Every structure is written in C-alpha cells, then in structure tokens.
C-alpha cells in the first residue's frame, strides 16, 4: 500500500518559513518523481513543485519560484519542501504525491499538513 505521510505544517506570520516533510513507504521511492500539491481554502488541488527521481531537476509554479525549494533524500524515502517568505496566499493543506514532473500526479493518499500564514 502506498503511504505518504506529510508533516511540518503550522501557523506562521507573513515572511516566515516552514519546512515540510513527506515520508514515503509501500513503493520504490527512488523510482518516482515526486510533487508537492496544495488545496487552498475553498479551492481545488493545485500543483506546487516537483522533483525528478534522482533529485537532479526541479520545477515550481510561478507564484512560489524563488521562495520554495523542493528536495529529496532517497536513503530516507523522504521529500521536503522548504518554504520561505511565506505569504497569506500560501495558506493551504499541503500534500505530497507521486509523479507530477513530466506528466500528471497521482491522487495524494495522505492527510496532508495544514499551513496557515497569518498575522
């Protein structure tokens, strides 16, 4: 069974930082590109960032470029999202998902982690 467990969310002021983690199990992690996606309040899922299976290439939605950084540790079966200079519009439930770099991502199976950016 594919399991992706997100953590690291919380309440942060605008301009602050958070680091999200996603622990993977139930599949060969190093064989998959991985993504972070988010669901803002009252909206659908939106793709945020992706990283190739080896970690050599990354891609970001325009609104987070220069502020977010995706990385992975294939020895730990974990993908990360470092979020800096957070804005109120970054508030959302964040999920990790398989795929999403060259094609669509799989529906995220986890519960996600809530990120709230508010003064």
Short mmCIF file of C-alpha atoms in Angstrom, two decimals:
data_model
loop_
_atom_site.label_atom_id
_atom_site.label_comp_id
_atom_site.label_asym_id
_atom_site.label_seq_id
_atom_site.Cartn_x
_atom_site.Cartn_y
_atom_site.Cartn_z
CA UNK A 1 0.00 0.00 0.00
CA UNK A 2 1.35 3.40 -0.99
CA UNK A 3 1.68 5.64 2.04
CA UNK A 4 2.74 9.27 2.08
CA UNK A 5 2.76 11.00 5.45
CA UNK A 6 3.16 14.77 5.47
CA UNK A 7 4.36 16.81 8.45
CA UNK A 8 5.81 20.17 9.35
CA UNK A 9 2.89 22.49 8.80
CA UNK A 10 1.73 25.13 11.23
CA UNK A 11 0.82 28.75 11.81
CA UNK A 12 3.39 31.29 10.68
CA UNK A 13 3.43 35.03 10.15
CA UNK A 14 3.84 36.52 6.68
CA UNK A 15 7.51 36.47 5.75
CA UNK A 16 8.16 33.42 7.88
CA UNK A 17 9.44 29.97 6.94
CA UNK A 18 8.40 26.36 7.28
CA UNK A 19 9.90 23.08 6.18
CA UNK A 20 7.52 20.33 5.19
CA UNK A 21 8.46 16.66 5.11
CA UNK A 22 6.81 13.70 3.44
CA UNK A 23 7.75 10.16 4.46
CA UNK A 24 7.05 7.54 1.80
CA UNK A 25 6.52 3.81 2.12
CA UNK A 26 4.93 0.95 0.22
CA UNK A 27 6.71 1.60 -3.08
CA UNK A 28 10.19 2.08 -4.52
CA UNK A 29 10.58 5.76 -3.70
CA UNK A 30 13.70 6.32 -5.80
CA UNK A 31 11.84 5.20 -8.93
CA UNK A 32 9.31 8.03 -8.81
CA UNK A 33 9.31 11.72 -9.50
CA UNK A 34 7.59 13.42 -6.57
CA UNK A 35 5.48 16.53 -6.19
CA UNK A 36 4.02 18.82 -3.61
CA UNK A 37 0.47 19.97 -4.23
CA UNK A 38 -1.84 22.09 -2.12
CA UNK A 39 -5.50 22.81 -1.55
CA UNK A 40 -6.20 26.42 -0.62
CA UNK A 41 -9.36 27.08 1.41
CA UNK A 42 -12.45 26.60 -0.78
CA UNK A 43 -10.43 25.67 -3.87
CA UNK A 44 -9.24 22.58 -5.67
CA UNK A 45 -5.83 20.98 -5.67
CA UNK A 46 -3.05 22.95 -7.30
CA UNK A 47 0.39 21.69 -8.17
CA UNK A 48 3.23 23.49 -6.37
CA UNK A 49 6.54 21.82 -7.17
CA UNK A 50 8.11 18.62 -8.48
CA UNK A 51 11.45 16.87 -8.37
CA UNK A 52 12.82 14.10 -10.54
CA UNK A 53 13.53 10.67 -9.15
CA UNK A 54 17.24 11.34 -8.71
CA UNK A 55 16.74 14.88 -7.47
CA UNK A 56 18.64 16.43 -10.34
CA UNK A 57 15.84 18.60 -11.69
CA UNK A 58 13.12 20.64 -10.02
CA UNK A 59 10.15 22.65 -11.22
CA UNK A 60 7.91 25.23 -9.50
CA UNK A 61 4.68 27.06 -10.10
CA UNK A 62 5.39 30.69 -10.88
CA UNK A 63 3.95 32.06 -7.65
CA UNK A 64 6.46 30.17 -5.46
CA UNK A 65 9.61 30.45 -7.58
CA UNK A 66 12.48 31.89 -5.60
CA UNK A 67 10.69 31.26 -2.29
CA UNK A 68 10.17 27.49 -2.14
CA UNK A 69 12.73 24.72 -2.59
CA UNK A 70 11.94 21.05 -3.08
CA UNK A 71 14.47 18.34 -2.23
CA UNK A 72 14.57 14.64 -1.51
CA UNK A 73 16.60 12.05 0.34
CA UNK A 74 16.22 8.68 -1.35
CA UNK A 75 18.05 6.95 1.51
CA UNK A 76 15.36 8.17 3.89
CA UNK A 77 12.45 7.85 1.43
CA UNK A 78 11.55 11.45 2.18
CA UNK A 79 10.75 14.53 0.13
CA UNK A 80 10.93 18.03 1.57
CA UNK A 81 9.57 21.47 0.80
CA UNK A 82 11.40 24.44 2.26
CA UNK A 83 9.07 27.43 2.21
CA UNK A 84 10.49 30.90 2.78
CA UNK A 85 9.00 34.39 2.58
CA UNK A 86 5.56 32.92 3.10
CA UNK A 87 2.52 34.89 2.01
CA UNK A 88 -1.09 34.69 3.15
CA UNK A 89 -2.00 33.20 -0.23
CA UNK A 90 0.26 30.22 0.54
CA UNK A 91 -2.21 29.11 3.22
CA UNK A 92 -3.46 25.64 2.28
CA UNK A 93 -3.35 21.98 3.12
CA UNK A 94 -0.16 20.65 1.56
CA UNK A 95 0.16 17.12 0.21
CA UNK A 96 2.90 15.15 -1.44
CA UNK A 97 2.13 12.99 -4.42
CA UNK A 98 3.86 10.63 -6.81
CA UNK A 99 4.66 11.94 -10.25
CA UNK A 100 3.90 15.44 -11.49
CA UNK A 101 7.15 16.33 -13.22
CA UNK A 102 6.70 15.16 -16.82
CA UNK A 103 3.03 14.24 -16.50
CA UNK A 104 0.17 14.41 -14.04
CA UNK A 105 0.48 13.38 -10.41
CA UNK A 106 -1.28 10.54 -8.64
CA UNK A 107 -4.08 11.50 -6.26
CA UNK A 108 -2.34 12.20 -2.94
CA UNK A 109 -3.21 9.43 -0.48
CA UNK A 110 -2.18 11.22 2.70
CA UNK A 111 -3.97 13.53 5.11
CA UNK A 112 -1.80 16.50 4.27
CA UNK A 113 -0.38 19.12 6.60
CA UNK A 114 -2.04 22.47 7.23
CA UNK A 115 -0.07 25.63 6.56
CA UNK A 116 -1.62 28.87 7.75
CA UNK A 117 0.08 32.17 7.05
CA UNK A 118 -1.48 34.92 9.08
CA UNK A 119 -0.53 37.94 11.13
#
